[in-house]
């Protein structure tokens, strides 16, 4: 009997451990990207809903957008997208306090000439200097984890009602454009963004 109880305990412990290491959330309304200046002027590109992108939960999908008039949904800068220095990935939910688990990988931002200005693949096990902009920075809200044989960045937090919407945001600093121009001028309409995302939802 003791051996049976011990075996059952080990199975339960393993099952709990697998659950703890593989969190699940709910399906958000969409995912999107945005850019900010150092003094928080911003614009946001269209979300997966507006772009008609694949949005299947528990599968890898790809977000891709051209940063131009047709690819922008909110423009707080009147089309003059200068001095951009912060890149954000954002997701909205219908209600606040909605748990979200979204894996991010292969983030690539290219300039108007097609040169890569930001690349995040997390294979070094580091988060690339990620900052959680919804609420206070909290290392427990996201980290680099092993997922499907590679290192991925996992967002694991509850959405908050801030800035007029319910959602989550994480951000990275863009490398400086040059020694004279730390921020990027994206007014050309030829910058592009792509990244892979996986929305973990309980089945």
C-alpha positions as a Python dict, from the first residue, in 0.01 Angstrom:
ca = {
    (1, 'X'): (0, 0, 0),
    (2, 'X'): (282, 240, 86),
    (3, 'X'): (442, 174, -252),
    (4, 'X'): (111, 246, -427),
    (5, 'X'): (63, 570, -231),
    (6, 'X'): (421, 672, -306),
    (7, 'X'): (373, 601, -675),
    (8, 'X'): (49, 801, -681),
    (9, 'X'): (221, 1089, -502),
    (10, 'X'): (501, 1090, -758),
    (11, 'X'): (253, 1090, -1048),
    (12, 'X'): (61, 1380, -893),
    (13, 'X'): (383, 1570, -828),
    (14, 'X'): (494, 1520, -1186),
    (15, 'X'): (155, 1627, -1319),
    (16, 'X'): (154, 1935, -1097),
    (17, 'X'): (508, 2020, -1200),
    (18, 'X'): (418, 1992, -1569),
    (19, 'X'): (117, 2217, -1511),
    (20, 'X'): (323, 2469, -1316),
    (21, 'X'): (587, 2484, -1588),
    (22, 'X'): (331, 2517, -1867),
    (23, 'X'): (89, 2795, -1769),
    (24, 'X'): (-226, 2868, -1965),
    (25, 'X'): (-427, 3184, -2007),
    (26, 'X'): (-731, 3300, -2201),
    (27, 'X'): (-765, 3403, -2563),
    (28, 'X'): (-708, 3779, -2603),
    (29, 'X'): (-877, 4000, -2861),
    (30, 'X'): (-560, 4043, -3066),
    (31, 'X'): (-186, 4109, -3058),
    (32, 'X'): (-10, 4407, -3217),
    (33, 'X'): (306, 4617, -3206),
    (34, 'X'): (370, 4982, -3140),
    (35, 'X'): (650, 5239, -3120),
    (36, 'X'): (722, 5515, -2871),
    (37, 'X'): (959, 5807, -2836),
    (38, 'X'): (1158, 5855, -2516),
    (39, 'X'): (891, 6100, -2396),
    (40, 'X'): (611, 5855, -2479),
    (41, 'X'): (465, 5995, -2798),
    (42, 'X'): (345, 5689, -2983),
    (43, 'X'): (165, 5510, -3262),
    (44, 'X'): (31, 5155, -3282),
    (45, 'X'): (23, 4925, -3580),
    (46, 'X'): (-288, 4727, -3662),
    (47, 'X'): (-366, 4416, -3462),
    (48, 'X'): (-405, 4063, -3587),
    (49, 'X'): (-782, 4121, -3606),
    (50, 'X'): (-753, 4418, -3843),
    (51, 'X'): (-478, 4253, -4048),
    (52, 'X'): (-669, 3925, -4081),
    (53, 'X'): (-371, 3727, -3953),
    (54, 'X'): (-386, 3371, -3826),
    (55, 'X'): (-482, 3373, -3458),
    (56, 'X'): (-512, 3005, -3364),
    (57, 'X'): (-450, 2934, -2993),
    (58, 'X'): (-193, 2671, -2893),
    (59, 'X'): (-20, 2704, -3230),
    (60, 'X'): (262, 2922, -3357),
    (61, 'X'): (140, 3214, -3566),
    (62, 'X'): (325, 3506, -3726),
    (63, 'X'): (253, 3877, -3692),
    (64, 'X'): (381, 4093, -3976),
    (65, 'X'): (308, 4453, -4066),
    (66, 'X'): (445, 4740, -4272),
    (67, 'X'): (468, 5059, -4069),
    (68, 'X'): (270, 5287, -4298),
    (69, 'X'): (-72, 5450, -4321),
    (70, 'X'): (-240, 5121, -4409),
    (71, 'X'): (-64, 4938, -4127),
    (72, 'X'): (-129, 5185, -3843),
    (73, 'X'): (-445, 5182, -3634),
    (74, 'X'): (-366, 5460, -3381),
    (75, 'X'): (-141, 5755, -3457),
    (76, 'X'): (-69, 5993, -3173),
    (77, 'X'): (197, 6171, -3381),
    (78, 'X'): (3, 6289, -3685),
    (79, 'X'): (212, 6087, -3930),
    (80, 'X'): (542, 6243, -3818),
    (81, 'X'): (707, 5934, -3674),
    (82, 'X'): (1043, 6074, -3567),
    (83, 'X'): (1268, 5990, -3272),
    (84, 'X'): (1117, 5645, -3220),
    (85, 'X'): (1322, 5461, -2958),
    (86, 'X'): (1091, 5204, -2795),
    (87, 'X'): (933, 4896, -2948),
    (88, 'X'): (629, 4740, -2782),
    (89, 'X'): (425, 4424, -2819),
    (90, 'X'): (73, 4462, -2689),
    (91, 'X'): (-239, 4251, -2644),
    (92, 'X'): (-595, 4355, -2558),
    (93, 'X'): (-860, 4171, -2358),
    (94, 'X'): (-1232, 4228, -2320),
    (95, 'X'): (-1208, 4258, -1943),
    (96, 'X'): (-932, 4352, -1702),
    (97, 'X'): (-761, 4090, -1483),
    (98, 'X'): (-773, 3839, -1768),
    (99, 'X'): (-478, 3596, -1748),
    (100, 'X'): (-269, 3588, -2065),
    (101, 'X'): (15, 3356, -2158),
    (102, 'X'): (177, 3453, -2488),
    (103, 'X'): (510, 3322, -2613),
    (104, 'X'): (708, 3556, -2839),
    (105, 'X'): (1002, 3471, -3065),
    (106, 'X'): (1195, 3578, -3376),
    (107, 'X'): (1123, 3949, -3338),
    (108, 'X'): (1265, 4144, -3633),
    (109, 'X'): (1231, 4516, -3703),
    (110, 'X'): (1373, 4640, -4034),
    (111, 'X'): (1437, 4994, -4155),
    (112, 'X'): (1328, 5146, -4486),
    (113, 'X'): (1625, 4986, -4666),
    (114, 'X'): (1554, 4641, -4527),
    (115, 'X'): (1834, 4648, -4271),
    (116, 'X'): (1763, 4473, -3941),
    (117, 'X'): (1763, 4728, -3659),
    (118, 'X'): (1622, 4500, -3386),
    (119, 'X'): (1640, 4122, -3362),
    (120, 'X'): (1531, 3918, -3062),
    (121, 'X'): (1550, 3539, -3069),
    (122, 'X'): (1627, 3480, -2698),
    (123, 'X'): (1859, 3187, -2773),
    (124, 'X'): (2113, 3329, -2527),
    (125, 'X'): (1857, 3284, -2251),
    (126, 'X'): (1829, 3660, -2193),
    (127, 'X'): (1520, 3875, -2230),
    (128, 'X'): (1687, 4147, -2436),
    (129, 'X'): (1624, 4408, -2169),
    (130, 'X'): (1246, 4365, -2172),
    (131, 'X'): (1048, 4608, -1959),
    (132, 'X'): (688, 4549, -1850),
    (133, 'X'): (515, 4877, -1916),
    (134, 'X'): (171, 4780, -1785),
    (135, 'X'): (201, 4861, -1417),
    (136, 'X'): (531, 4822, -1237),
    (137, 'X'): (819, 4620, -1385),
    (138, 'X'): (789, 4268, -1247),
    (139, 'X'): (1022, 3981, -1341),
    (140, 'X'): (752, 3734, -1240),
    (141, 'X'): (530, 3853, -1526),
    (142, 'X'): (749, 3715, -1800),
    (143, 'X'): (1074, 3537, -1870),
    (144, 'X'): (1273, 3337, -2123),
    (145, 'X'): (1172, 2971, -2119),
    (146, 'X'): (1220, 2654, -2321),
    (147, 'X'): (928, 2603, -2556),
    (148, 'X'): (908, 2360, -2849),
    (149, 'X'): (1282, 2304, -2856),
    (150, 'X'): (1391, 2669, -2846),
    (151, 'X'): (1428, 2961, -2607),
    (152, 'X'): (1121, 3187, -2619),
    (153, 'X'): (1005, 3491, -2429),
    (154, 'X'): (691, 3415, -2231),
    (155, 'X'): (447, 3686, -2125),
    (156, 'X'): (255, 3559, -1823),
    (157, 'X'): (42, 3827, -1660),
    (158, 'X'): (-311, 3952, -1606),
    (159, 'X'): (-443, 4235, -1818),
    (160, 'X'): (-491, 4573, -1656),
    (161, 'X'): (-727, 4859, -1727),
    (162, 'X'): (-480, 5134, -1808),
    (163, 'X'): (-452, 5398, -2081),
    (164, 'X'): (-813, 5346, -2189),
    (165, 'X'): (-805, 4974, -2263),
    (166, 'X'): (-770, 4635, -2097),
    (167, 'X'): (-448, 4460, -2187),
    (168, 'X'): (-79, 4397, -2139),
    (169, 'X'): (229, 4557, -2288),
    (170, 'X'): (599, 4468, -2290),
    (171, 'X'): (871, 4679, -2445),
    (172, 'X'): (1231, 4685, -2562),
    (173, 'X'): (1462, 4975, -2641),
    (174, 'X'): (1560, 5011, -3005),
    (175, 'X'): (1933, 5046, -3070),
    (176, 'X'): (2030, 5405, -3158),
    (177, 'X'): (1994, 5509, -3521),
    (178, 'X'): (2335, 5677, -3512),
    (179, 'X'): (2560, 5871, -3275),
    (180, 'X'): (2387, 6193, -3378),
    (181, 'X'): (2035, 6051, -3401),
    (182, 'X'): (1952, 5807, -3122),
    (183, 'X'): (1587, 5776, -3232),
    (184, 'X'): (1453, 5645, -3564),
    (185, 'X'): (1253, 5836, -3826),
    (186, 'X'): (982, 5594, -3942),
    (187, 'X'): (790, 5848, -4150),
    (188, 'X'): (895, 5680, -4477),
    (189, 'X'): (628, 5413, -4439),
    (190, 'X'): (876, 5139, -4530),
    (191, 'X'): (976, 4998, -4192),
    (192, 'X'): (853, 4645, -4120),
    (193, 'X'): (791, 4431, -3812),
    (194, 'X'): (753, 4058, -3780),
    (195, 'X'): (744, 3817, -3486),
    (196, 'X'): (611, 3473, -3401),
    (197, 'X'): (355, 3435, -3125),
    (198, 'X'): (189, 3143, -2946),
    (199, 'X'): (-117, 3201, -2730),
    (200, 'X'): (-137, 2930, -2464),
    (201, 'X'): (-500, 2854, -2379),
    (202, 'X'): (-647, 2574, -2168),
    (203, 'X'): (-809, 2314, -2393),
}
